[in-house]
Coordinates of N, CA and C in Angstrom, one line a residue:
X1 N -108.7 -32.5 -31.3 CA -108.7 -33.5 -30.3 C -110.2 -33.8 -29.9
X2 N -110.3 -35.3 -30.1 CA -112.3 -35.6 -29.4 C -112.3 -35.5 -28.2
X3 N -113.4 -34.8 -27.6 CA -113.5 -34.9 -26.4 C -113.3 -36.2 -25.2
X4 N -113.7 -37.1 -25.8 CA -113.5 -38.7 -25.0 C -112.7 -39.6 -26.4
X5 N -111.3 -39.5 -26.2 CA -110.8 -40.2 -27.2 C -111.1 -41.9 -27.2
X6 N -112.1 -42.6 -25.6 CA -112.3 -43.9 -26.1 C -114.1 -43.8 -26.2
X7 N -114.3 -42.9 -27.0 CA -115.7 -43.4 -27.5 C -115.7 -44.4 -28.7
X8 N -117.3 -44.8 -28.6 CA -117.0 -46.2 -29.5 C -116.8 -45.6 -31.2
X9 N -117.0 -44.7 -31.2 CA -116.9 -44.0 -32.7 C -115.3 -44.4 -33.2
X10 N -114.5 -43.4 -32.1 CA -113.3 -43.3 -32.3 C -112.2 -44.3 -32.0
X11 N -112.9 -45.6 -31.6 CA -112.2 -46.9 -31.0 C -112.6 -47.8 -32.4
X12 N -113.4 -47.8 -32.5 CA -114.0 -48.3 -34.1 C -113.5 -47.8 -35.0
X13 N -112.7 -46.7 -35.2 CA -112.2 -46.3 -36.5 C -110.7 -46.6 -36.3
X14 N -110.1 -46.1 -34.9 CA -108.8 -47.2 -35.0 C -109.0 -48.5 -35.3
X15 N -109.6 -49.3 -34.8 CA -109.1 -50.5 -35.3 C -109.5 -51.3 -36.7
X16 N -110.5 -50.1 -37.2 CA -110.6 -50.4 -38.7 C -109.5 -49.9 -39.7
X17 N -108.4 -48.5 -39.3 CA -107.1 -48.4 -39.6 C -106.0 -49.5 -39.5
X18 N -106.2 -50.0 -38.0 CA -105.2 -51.1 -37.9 C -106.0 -52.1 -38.4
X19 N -106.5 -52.7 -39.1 CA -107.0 -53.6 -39.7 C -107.2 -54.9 -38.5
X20 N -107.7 -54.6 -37.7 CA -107.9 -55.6 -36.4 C -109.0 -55.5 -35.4
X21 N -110.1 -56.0 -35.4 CA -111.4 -55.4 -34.2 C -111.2 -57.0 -33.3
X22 N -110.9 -56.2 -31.7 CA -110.8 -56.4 -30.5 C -112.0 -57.4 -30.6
X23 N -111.7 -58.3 -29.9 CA -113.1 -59.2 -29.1 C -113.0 -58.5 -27.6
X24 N -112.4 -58.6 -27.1 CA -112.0 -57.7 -25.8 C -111.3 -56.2 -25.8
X25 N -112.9 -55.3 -26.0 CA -112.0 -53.9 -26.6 C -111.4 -52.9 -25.1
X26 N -111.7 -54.0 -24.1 CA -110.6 -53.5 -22.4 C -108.8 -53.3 -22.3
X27 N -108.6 -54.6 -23.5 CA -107.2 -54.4 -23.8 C -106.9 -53.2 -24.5
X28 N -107.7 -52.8 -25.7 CA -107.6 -51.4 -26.5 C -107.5 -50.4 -25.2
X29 N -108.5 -50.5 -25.0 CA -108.7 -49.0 -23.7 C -107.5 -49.3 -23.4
X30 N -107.0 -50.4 -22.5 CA -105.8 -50.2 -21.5 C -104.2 -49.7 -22.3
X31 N -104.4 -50.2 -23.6 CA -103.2 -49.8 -24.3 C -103.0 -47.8 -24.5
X32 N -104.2 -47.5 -24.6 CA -104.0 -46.0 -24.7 C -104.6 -45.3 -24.0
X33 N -104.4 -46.1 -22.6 CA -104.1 -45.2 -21.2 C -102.5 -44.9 -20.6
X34 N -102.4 -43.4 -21.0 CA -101.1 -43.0 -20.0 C -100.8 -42.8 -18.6
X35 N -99.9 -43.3 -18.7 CA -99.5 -43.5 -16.6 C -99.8 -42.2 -16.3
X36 N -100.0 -40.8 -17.2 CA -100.5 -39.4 -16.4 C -102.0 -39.8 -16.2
X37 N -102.5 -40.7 -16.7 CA -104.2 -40.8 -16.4 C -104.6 -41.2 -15.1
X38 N -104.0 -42.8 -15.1 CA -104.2 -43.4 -13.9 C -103.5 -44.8 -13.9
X39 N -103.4 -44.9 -12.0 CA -102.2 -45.8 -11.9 C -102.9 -47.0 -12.7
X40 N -103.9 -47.6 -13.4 CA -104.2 -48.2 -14.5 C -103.9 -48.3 -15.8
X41 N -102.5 -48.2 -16.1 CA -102.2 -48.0 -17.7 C -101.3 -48.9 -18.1
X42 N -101.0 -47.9 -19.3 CA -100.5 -48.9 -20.3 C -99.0 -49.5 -20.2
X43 N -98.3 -49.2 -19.2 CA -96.7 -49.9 -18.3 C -96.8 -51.0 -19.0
X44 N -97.7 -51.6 -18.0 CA -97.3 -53.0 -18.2 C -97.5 -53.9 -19.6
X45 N -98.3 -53.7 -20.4 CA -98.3 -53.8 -21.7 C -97.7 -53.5 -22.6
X46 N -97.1 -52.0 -22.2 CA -95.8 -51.6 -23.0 C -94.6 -52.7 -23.4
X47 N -94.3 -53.2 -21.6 CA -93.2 -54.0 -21.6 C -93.1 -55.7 -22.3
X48 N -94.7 -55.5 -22.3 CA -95.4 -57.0 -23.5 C -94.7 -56.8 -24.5
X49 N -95.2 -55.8 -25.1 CA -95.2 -55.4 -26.7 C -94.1 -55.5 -26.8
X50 N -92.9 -54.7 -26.1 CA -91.7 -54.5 -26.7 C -90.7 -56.2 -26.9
X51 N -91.5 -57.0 -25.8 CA -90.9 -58.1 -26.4 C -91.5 -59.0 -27.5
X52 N -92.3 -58.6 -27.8 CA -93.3 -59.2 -28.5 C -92.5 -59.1 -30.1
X53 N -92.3 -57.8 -29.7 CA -92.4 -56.3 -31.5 C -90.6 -57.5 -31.7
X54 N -89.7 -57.2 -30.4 CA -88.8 -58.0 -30.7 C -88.6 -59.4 -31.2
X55 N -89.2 -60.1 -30.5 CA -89.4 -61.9 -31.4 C -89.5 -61.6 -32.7
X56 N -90.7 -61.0 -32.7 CA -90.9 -60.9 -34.7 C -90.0 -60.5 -35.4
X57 N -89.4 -59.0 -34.8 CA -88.3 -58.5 -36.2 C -87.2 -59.2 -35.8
X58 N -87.1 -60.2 -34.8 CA -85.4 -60.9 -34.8 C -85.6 -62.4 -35.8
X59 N -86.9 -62.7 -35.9 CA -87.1 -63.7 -36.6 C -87.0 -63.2 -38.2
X60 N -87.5 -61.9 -38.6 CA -87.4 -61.5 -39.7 C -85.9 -61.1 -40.5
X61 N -85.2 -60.3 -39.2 CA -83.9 -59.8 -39.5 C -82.8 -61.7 -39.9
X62 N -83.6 -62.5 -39.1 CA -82.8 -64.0 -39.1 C -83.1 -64.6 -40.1
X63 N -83.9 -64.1 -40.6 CA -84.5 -65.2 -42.2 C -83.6 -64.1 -43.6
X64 N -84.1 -62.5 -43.0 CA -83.8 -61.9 -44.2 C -82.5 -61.4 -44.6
X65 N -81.7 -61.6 -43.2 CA -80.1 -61.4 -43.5 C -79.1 -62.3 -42.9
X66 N -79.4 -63.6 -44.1 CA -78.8 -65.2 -43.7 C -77.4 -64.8 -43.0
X67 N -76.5 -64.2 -44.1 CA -74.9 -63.9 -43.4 C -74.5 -63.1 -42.6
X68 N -75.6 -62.8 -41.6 CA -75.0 -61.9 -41.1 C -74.7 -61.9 -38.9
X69 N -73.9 -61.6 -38.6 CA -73.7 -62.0 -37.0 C -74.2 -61.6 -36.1
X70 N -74.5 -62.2 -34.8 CA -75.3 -61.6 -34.0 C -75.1 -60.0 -33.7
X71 N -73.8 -59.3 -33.5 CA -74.2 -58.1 -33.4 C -74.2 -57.5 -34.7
X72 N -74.6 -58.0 -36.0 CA -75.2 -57.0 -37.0 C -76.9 -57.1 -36.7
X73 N -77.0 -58.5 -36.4 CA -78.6 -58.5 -36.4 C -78.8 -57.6 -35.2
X74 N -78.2 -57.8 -33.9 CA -78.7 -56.8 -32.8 C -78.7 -55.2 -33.3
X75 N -77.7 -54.8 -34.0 CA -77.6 -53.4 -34.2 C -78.7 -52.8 -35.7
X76 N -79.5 -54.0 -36.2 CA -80.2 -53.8 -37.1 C -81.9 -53.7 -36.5
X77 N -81.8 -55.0 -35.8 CA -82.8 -54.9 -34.8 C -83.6 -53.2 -34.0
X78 N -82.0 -52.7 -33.3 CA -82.4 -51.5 -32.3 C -82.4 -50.6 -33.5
X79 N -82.3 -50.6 -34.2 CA -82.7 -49.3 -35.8 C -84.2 -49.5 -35.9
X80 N -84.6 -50.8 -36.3 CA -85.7 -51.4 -36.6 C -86.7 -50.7 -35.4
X81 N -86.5 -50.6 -33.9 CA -87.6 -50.5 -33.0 C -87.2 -49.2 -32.1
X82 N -87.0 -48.6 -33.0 CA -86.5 -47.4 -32.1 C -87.5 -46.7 -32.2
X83 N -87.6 -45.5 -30.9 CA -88.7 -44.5 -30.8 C -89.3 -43.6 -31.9
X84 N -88.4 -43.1 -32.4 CA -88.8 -42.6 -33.9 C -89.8 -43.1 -34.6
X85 N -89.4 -44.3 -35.3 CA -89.9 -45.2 -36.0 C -91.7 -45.8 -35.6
X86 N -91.2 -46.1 -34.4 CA -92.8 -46.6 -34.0 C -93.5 -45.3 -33.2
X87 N -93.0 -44.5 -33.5 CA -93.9 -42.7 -32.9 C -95.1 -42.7 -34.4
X88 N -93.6 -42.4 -35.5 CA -94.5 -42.6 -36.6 C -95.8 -43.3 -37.1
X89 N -95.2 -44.3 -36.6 CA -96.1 -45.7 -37.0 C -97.4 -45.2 -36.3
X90 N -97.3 -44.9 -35.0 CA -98.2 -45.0 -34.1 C -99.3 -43.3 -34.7
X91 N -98.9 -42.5 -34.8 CA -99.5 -40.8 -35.0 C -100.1 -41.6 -36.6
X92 N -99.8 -42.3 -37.6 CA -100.2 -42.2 -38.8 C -101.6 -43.5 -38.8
X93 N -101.3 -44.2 -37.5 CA -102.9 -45.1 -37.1 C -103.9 -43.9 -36.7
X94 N -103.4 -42.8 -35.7 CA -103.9 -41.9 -35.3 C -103.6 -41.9 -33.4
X95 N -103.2 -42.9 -33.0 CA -102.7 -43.1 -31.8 C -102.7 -42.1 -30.5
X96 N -102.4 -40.9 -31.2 CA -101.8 -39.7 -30.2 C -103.5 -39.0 -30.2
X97 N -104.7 -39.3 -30.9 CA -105.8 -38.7 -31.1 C -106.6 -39.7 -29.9
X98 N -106.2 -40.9 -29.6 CA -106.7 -42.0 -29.1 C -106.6 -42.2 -27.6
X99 N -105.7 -41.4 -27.2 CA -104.7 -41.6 -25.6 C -105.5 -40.6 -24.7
X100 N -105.5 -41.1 -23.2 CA -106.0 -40.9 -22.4 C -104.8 -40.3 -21.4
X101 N -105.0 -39.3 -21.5 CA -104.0 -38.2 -20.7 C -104.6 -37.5 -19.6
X102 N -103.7 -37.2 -18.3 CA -103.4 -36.4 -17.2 C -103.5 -35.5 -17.5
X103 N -103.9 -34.4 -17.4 CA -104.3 -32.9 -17.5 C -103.0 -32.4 -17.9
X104 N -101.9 -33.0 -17.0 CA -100.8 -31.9 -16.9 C -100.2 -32.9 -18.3
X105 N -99.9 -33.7 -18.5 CA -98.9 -34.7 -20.0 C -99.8 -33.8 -21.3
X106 N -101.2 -33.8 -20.8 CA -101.8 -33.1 -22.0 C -101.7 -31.4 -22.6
X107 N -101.6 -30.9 -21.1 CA -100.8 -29.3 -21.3 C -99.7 -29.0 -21.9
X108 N -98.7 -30.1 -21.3 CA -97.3 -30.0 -21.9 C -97.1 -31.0 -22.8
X109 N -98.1 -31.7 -23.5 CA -97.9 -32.4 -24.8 C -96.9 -33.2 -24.5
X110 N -96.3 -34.1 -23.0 CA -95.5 -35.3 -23.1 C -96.3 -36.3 -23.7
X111 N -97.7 -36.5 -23.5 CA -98.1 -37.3 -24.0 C -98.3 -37.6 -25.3
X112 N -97.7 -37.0 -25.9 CA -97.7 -37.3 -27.8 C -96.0 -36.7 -27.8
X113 N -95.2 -37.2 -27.4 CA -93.7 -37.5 -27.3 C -93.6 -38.4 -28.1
X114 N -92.5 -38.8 -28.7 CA -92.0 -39.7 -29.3 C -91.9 -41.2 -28.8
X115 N -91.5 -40.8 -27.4 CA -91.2 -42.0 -26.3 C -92.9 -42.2 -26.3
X116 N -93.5 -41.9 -25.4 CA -95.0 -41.9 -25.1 C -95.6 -42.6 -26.4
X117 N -95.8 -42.2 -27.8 CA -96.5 -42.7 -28.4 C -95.6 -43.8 -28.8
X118 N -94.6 -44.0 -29.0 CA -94.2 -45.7 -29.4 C -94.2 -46.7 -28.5
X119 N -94.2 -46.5 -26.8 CA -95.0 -46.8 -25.8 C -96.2 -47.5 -26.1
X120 N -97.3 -46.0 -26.7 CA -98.3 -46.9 -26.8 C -98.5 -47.6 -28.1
X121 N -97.5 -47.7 -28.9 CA -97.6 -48.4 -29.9 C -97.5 -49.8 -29.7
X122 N -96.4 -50.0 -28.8 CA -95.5 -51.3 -28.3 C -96.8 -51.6 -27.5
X123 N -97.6 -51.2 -26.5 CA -98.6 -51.4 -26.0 C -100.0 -52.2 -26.6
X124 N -100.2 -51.1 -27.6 CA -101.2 -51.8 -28.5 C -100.7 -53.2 -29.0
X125 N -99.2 -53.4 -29.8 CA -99.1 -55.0 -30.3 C -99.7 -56.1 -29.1
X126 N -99.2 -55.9 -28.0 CA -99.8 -56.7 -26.5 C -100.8 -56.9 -26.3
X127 N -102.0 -55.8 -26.8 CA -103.0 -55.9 -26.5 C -103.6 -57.0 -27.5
X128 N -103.1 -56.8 -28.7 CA -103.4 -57.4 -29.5 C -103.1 -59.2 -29.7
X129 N -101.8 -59.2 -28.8 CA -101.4 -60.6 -28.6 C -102.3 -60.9 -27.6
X130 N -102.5 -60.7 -26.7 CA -103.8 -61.1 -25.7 C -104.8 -61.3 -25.9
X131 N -105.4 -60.3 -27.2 CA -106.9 -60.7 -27.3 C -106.7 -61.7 -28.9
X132 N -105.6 -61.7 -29.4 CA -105.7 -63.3 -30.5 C -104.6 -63.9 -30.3
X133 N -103.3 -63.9 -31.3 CA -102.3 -64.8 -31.1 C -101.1 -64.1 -31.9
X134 N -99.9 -64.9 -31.4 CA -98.6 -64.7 -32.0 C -99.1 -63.8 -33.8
X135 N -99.5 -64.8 -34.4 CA -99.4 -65.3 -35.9 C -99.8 -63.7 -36.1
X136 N -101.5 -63.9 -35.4 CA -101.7 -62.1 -36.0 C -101.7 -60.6 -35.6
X137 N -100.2 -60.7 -34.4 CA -99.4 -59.6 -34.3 C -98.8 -59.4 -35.4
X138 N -98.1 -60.7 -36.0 CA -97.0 -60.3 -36.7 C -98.0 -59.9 -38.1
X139 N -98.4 -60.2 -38.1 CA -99.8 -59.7 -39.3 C -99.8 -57.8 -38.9
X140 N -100.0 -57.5 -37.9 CA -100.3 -56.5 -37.6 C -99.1 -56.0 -37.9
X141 N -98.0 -56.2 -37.7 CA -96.6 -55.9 -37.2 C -95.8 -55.3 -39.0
X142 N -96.7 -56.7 -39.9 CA -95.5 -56.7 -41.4 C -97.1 -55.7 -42.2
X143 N -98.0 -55.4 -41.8 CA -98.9 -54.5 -41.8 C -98.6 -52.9 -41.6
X144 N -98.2 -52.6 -40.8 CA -98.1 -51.7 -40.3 C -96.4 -50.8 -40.1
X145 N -95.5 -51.6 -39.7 CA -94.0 -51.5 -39.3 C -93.2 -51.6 -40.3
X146 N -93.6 -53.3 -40.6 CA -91.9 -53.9 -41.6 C -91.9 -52.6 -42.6
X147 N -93.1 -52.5 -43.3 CA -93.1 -51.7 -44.3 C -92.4 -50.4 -44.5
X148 N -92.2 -49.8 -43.3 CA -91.4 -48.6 -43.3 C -90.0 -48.5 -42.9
X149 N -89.7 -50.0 -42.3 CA -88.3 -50.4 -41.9 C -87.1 -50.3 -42.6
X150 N -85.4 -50.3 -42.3 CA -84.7 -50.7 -43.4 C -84.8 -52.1 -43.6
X151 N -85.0 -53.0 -43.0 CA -85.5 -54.6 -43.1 C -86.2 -55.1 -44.2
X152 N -87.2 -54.2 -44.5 CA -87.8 -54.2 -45.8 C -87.1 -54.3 -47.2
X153 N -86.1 -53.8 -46.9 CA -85.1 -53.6 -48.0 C -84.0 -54.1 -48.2
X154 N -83.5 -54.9 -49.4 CA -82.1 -55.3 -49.3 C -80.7 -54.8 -49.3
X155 N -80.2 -55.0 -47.9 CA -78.8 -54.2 -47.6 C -78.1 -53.2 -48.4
X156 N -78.2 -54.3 -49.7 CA -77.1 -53.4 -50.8 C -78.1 -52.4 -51.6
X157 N -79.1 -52.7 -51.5 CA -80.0 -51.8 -52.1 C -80.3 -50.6 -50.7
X158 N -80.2 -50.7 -49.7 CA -80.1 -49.6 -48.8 C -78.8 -48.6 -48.4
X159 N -78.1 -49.5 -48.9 CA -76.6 -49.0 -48.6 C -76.6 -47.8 -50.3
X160 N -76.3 -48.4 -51.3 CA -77.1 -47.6 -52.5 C -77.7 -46.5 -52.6
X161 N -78.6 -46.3 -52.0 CA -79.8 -45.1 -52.0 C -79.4 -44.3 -50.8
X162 N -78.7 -44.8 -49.8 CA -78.4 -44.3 -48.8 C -77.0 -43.2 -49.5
X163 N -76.1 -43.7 -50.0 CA -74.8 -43.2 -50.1 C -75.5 -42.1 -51.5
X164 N -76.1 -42.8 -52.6 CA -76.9 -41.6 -53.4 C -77.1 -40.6 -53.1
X165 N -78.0 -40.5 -52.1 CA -78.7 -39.4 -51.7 C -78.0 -38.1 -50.9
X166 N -76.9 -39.1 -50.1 CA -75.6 -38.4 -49.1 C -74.5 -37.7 -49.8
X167 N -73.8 -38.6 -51.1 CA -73.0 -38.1 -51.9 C -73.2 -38.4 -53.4
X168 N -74.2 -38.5 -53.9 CA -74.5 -38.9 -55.4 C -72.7 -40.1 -55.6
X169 N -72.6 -41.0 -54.8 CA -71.8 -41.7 -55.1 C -72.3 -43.2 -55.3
X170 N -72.0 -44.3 -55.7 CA -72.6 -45.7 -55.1 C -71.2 -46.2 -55.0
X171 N -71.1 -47.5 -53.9 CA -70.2 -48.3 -53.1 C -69.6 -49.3 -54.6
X172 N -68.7 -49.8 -54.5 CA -67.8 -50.6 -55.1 C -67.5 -51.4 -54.4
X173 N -67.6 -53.0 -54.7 CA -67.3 -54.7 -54.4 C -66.4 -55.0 -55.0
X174 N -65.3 -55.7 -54.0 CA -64.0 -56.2 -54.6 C -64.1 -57.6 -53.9
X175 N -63.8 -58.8 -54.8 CA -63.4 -60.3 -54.3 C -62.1 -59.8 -53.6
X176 N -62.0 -60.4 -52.3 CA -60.6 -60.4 -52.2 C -59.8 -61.4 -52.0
X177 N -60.8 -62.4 -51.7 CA -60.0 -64.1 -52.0 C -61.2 -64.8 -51.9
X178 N -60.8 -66.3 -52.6 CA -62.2 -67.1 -52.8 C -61.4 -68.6 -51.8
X179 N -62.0 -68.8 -51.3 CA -61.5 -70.4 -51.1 C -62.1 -71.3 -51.2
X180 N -62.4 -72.1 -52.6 CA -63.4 -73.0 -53.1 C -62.3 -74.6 -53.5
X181 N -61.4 -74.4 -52.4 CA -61.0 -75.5 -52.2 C -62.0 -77.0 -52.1
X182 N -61.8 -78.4 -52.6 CA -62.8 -79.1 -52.9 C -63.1 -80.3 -51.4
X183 N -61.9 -79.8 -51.1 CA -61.5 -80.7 -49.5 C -62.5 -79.7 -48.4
X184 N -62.8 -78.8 -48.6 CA -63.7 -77.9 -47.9 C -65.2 -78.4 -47.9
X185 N -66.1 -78.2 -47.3 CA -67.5 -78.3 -47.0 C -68.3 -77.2 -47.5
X186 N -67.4 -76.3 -47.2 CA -68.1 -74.7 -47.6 C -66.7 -73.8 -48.3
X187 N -67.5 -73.4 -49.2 CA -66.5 -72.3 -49.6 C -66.5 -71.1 -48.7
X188 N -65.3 -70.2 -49.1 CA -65.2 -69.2 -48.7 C -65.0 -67.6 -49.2
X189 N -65.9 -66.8 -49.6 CA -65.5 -65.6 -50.6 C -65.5 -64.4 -49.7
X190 N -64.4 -64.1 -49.8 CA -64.4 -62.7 -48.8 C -64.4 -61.3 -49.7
X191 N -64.4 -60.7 -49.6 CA -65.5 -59.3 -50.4 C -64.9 -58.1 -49.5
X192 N -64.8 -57.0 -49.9 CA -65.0 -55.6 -50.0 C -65.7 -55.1 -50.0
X193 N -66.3 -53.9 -49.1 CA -67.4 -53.0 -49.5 C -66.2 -51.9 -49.6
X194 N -66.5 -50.8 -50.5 CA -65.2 -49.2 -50.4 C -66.4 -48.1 -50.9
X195 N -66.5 -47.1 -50.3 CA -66.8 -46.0 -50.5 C -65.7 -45.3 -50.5
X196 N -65.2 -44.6 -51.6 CA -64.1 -43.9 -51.7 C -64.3 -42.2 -51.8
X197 N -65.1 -41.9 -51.4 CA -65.2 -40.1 -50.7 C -65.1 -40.4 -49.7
X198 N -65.5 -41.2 -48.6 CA -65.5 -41.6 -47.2 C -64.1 -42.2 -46.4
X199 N -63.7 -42.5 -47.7 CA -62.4 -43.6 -47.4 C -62.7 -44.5 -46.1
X200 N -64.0 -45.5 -46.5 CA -64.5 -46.5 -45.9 C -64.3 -47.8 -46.4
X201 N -64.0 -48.5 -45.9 CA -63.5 -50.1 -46.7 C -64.1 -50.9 -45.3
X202 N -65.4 -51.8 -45.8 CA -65.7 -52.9 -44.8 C -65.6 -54.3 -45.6
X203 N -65.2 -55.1 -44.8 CA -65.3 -56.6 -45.6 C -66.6 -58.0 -44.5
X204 N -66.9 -58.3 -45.9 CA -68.2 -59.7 -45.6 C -67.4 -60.9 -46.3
X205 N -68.2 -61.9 -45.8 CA -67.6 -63.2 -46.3 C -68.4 -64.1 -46.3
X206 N -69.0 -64.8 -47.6 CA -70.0 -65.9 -47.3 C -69.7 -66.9 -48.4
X207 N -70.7 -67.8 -48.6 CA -70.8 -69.4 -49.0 C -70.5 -68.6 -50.8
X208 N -71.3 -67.1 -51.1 CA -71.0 -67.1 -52.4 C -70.8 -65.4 -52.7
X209 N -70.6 -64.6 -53.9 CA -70.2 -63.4 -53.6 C -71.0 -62.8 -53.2
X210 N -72.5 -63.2 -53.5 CA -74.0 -62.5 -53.2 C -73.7 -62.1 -51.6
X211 N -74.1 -63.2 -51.2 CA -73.8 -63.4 -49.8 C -72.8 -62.6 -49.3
X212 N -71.3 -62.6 -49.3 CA -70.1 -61.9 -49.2 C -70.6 -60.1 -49.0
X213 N -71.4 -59.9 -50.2 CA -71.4 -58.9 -50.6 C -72.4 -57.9 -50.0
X214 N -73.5 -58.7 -49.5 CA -74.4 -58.8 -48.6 C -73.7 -57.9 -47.2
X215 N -73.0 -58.9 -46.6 CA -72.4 -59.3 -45.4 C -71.5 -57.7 -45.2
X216 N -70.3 -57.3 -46.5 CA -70.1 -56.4 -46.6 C -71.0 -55.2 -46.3
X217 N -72.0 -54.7 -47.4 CA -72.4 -54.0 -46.8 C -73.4 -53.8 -45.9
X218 N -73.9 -54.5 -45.2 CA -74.2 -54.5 -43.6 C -73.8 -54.1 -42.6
X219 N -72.2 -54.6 -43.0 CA -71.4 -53.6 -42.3 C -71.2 -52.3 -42.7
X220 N -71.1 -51.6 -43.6 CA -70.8 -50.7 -44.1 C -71.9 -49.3 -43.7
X221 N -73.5 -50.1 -44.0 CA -74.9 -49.3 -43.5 C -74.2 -49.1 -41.8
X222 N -73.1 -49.4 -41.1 CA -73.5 -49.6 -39.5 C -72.4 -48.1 -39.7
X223 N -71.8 -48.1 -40.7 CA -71.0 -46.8 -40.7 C -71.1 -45.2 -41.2
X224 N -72.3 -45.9 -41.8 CA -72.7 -44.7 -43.2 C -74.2 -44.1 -42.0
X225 N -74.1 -43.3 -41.3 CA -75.5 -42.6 -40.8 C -76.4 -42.4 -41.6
X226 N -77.8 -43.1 -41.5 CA -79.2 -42.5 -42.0 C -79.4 -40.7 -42.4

């Protein structure tokens, strides 16, 4: 641990990790100051970020999984920004080396918690939206986050590796009716997902089986645990 985690050494080398140098490096400071430091921290920035970090992956989850309904995107989303996830993110910039701690959060190590560091991770995107703009959060965000996300990856291809790895099994797709009636506007292809060690059967439905099949297992990742 450095003795003054915001010297300019050590403020300088984060933000050459995050690939981002501050015009205003007061937002950096304030992002990785913990409420054990002083009633000056990073709260209120946290609560930035976190809507911030949200706009982006709801716009990503909305482009990258066309078939799918609002609560698959919401329950894809809270996987996407969960504490875990952005702890990681945050200790592998170096984050938890960077924070400004209360004697006592630093004795008992809350301050390098899971909650606390994706805090200040959610903190830092804010800071970052303040000192430039939308466009290069999300720069920062498909930088640093998407990449480690299941969002990164296509459903059926996570559903796949997922059930692999769990039961050296892979999932099976069954049409189970098409209705490509011509008086229609849109077809309709409804689909199967079955894992059959599990005896799990979910069904998707979209414009084509891709889609359908999509849609299927989306549901199916909401039943299969990481």
């Amino acid at each position: 641990m450095v003795s003054n985690p915001h010297d300019v050494k050590t403020l300088e080398a984060l933000q050459k990790r995050l690939g981002y140098a501050f015009s205003n490096t007061q937002y950096l400071k304030l992002a990785l100051t913990h409420s054990s430091f002083s009633a000056t921290n990073n709260v209120r920035l946290e609560f930035l970020g976190d809507s911030v970090l949200r706009l982006i992956l709801s716009d990503e989850l909305f482009h990258t999984l066309p078939s799918a309904d609002p609560g698959t995107l919401t329950q894809q989303r809270i996987e996407c920004e969960n504490n875990v996830h952005l702890a990681e993110i945050a200790r592998t910039l170096g984050l938890d080396e960077c924070m400004l701690l209360g004697k006592g959060a630093r004795r008992d190590g809350g301050g390098h918690s899971n909650s606390s560091l994706a805090g200040a991770m959610e903190a830092l995107l804010a800071a970052v939206y303040l000192d430039s703009s939308l466009a290069t959060v999300r720069d920062v965000v498909f930088a640093h986050i998407v990449p480690h996300l299941p969002i990164h990856k296509h459903p059926k291809t996570l559903l796949q590796e997922r059930l692999m790895q769990q039961l050296g099994e892979l999932p099976s797709y069954e049409v189970m009716s098409a209705d490509t009636n011509s008086r229609h506007t849109d077809s309709q292809i409804n689909v199967q997902c079955v894992v059959n060690s599990l005896e799990l059967t979910t069904e998707g439905t979209g414009a084509t089986r891709k889609e359908a099949e999509t849609a299927a297992a989306i549901e199916m990742l909401r039943l299969v645990p990481a």
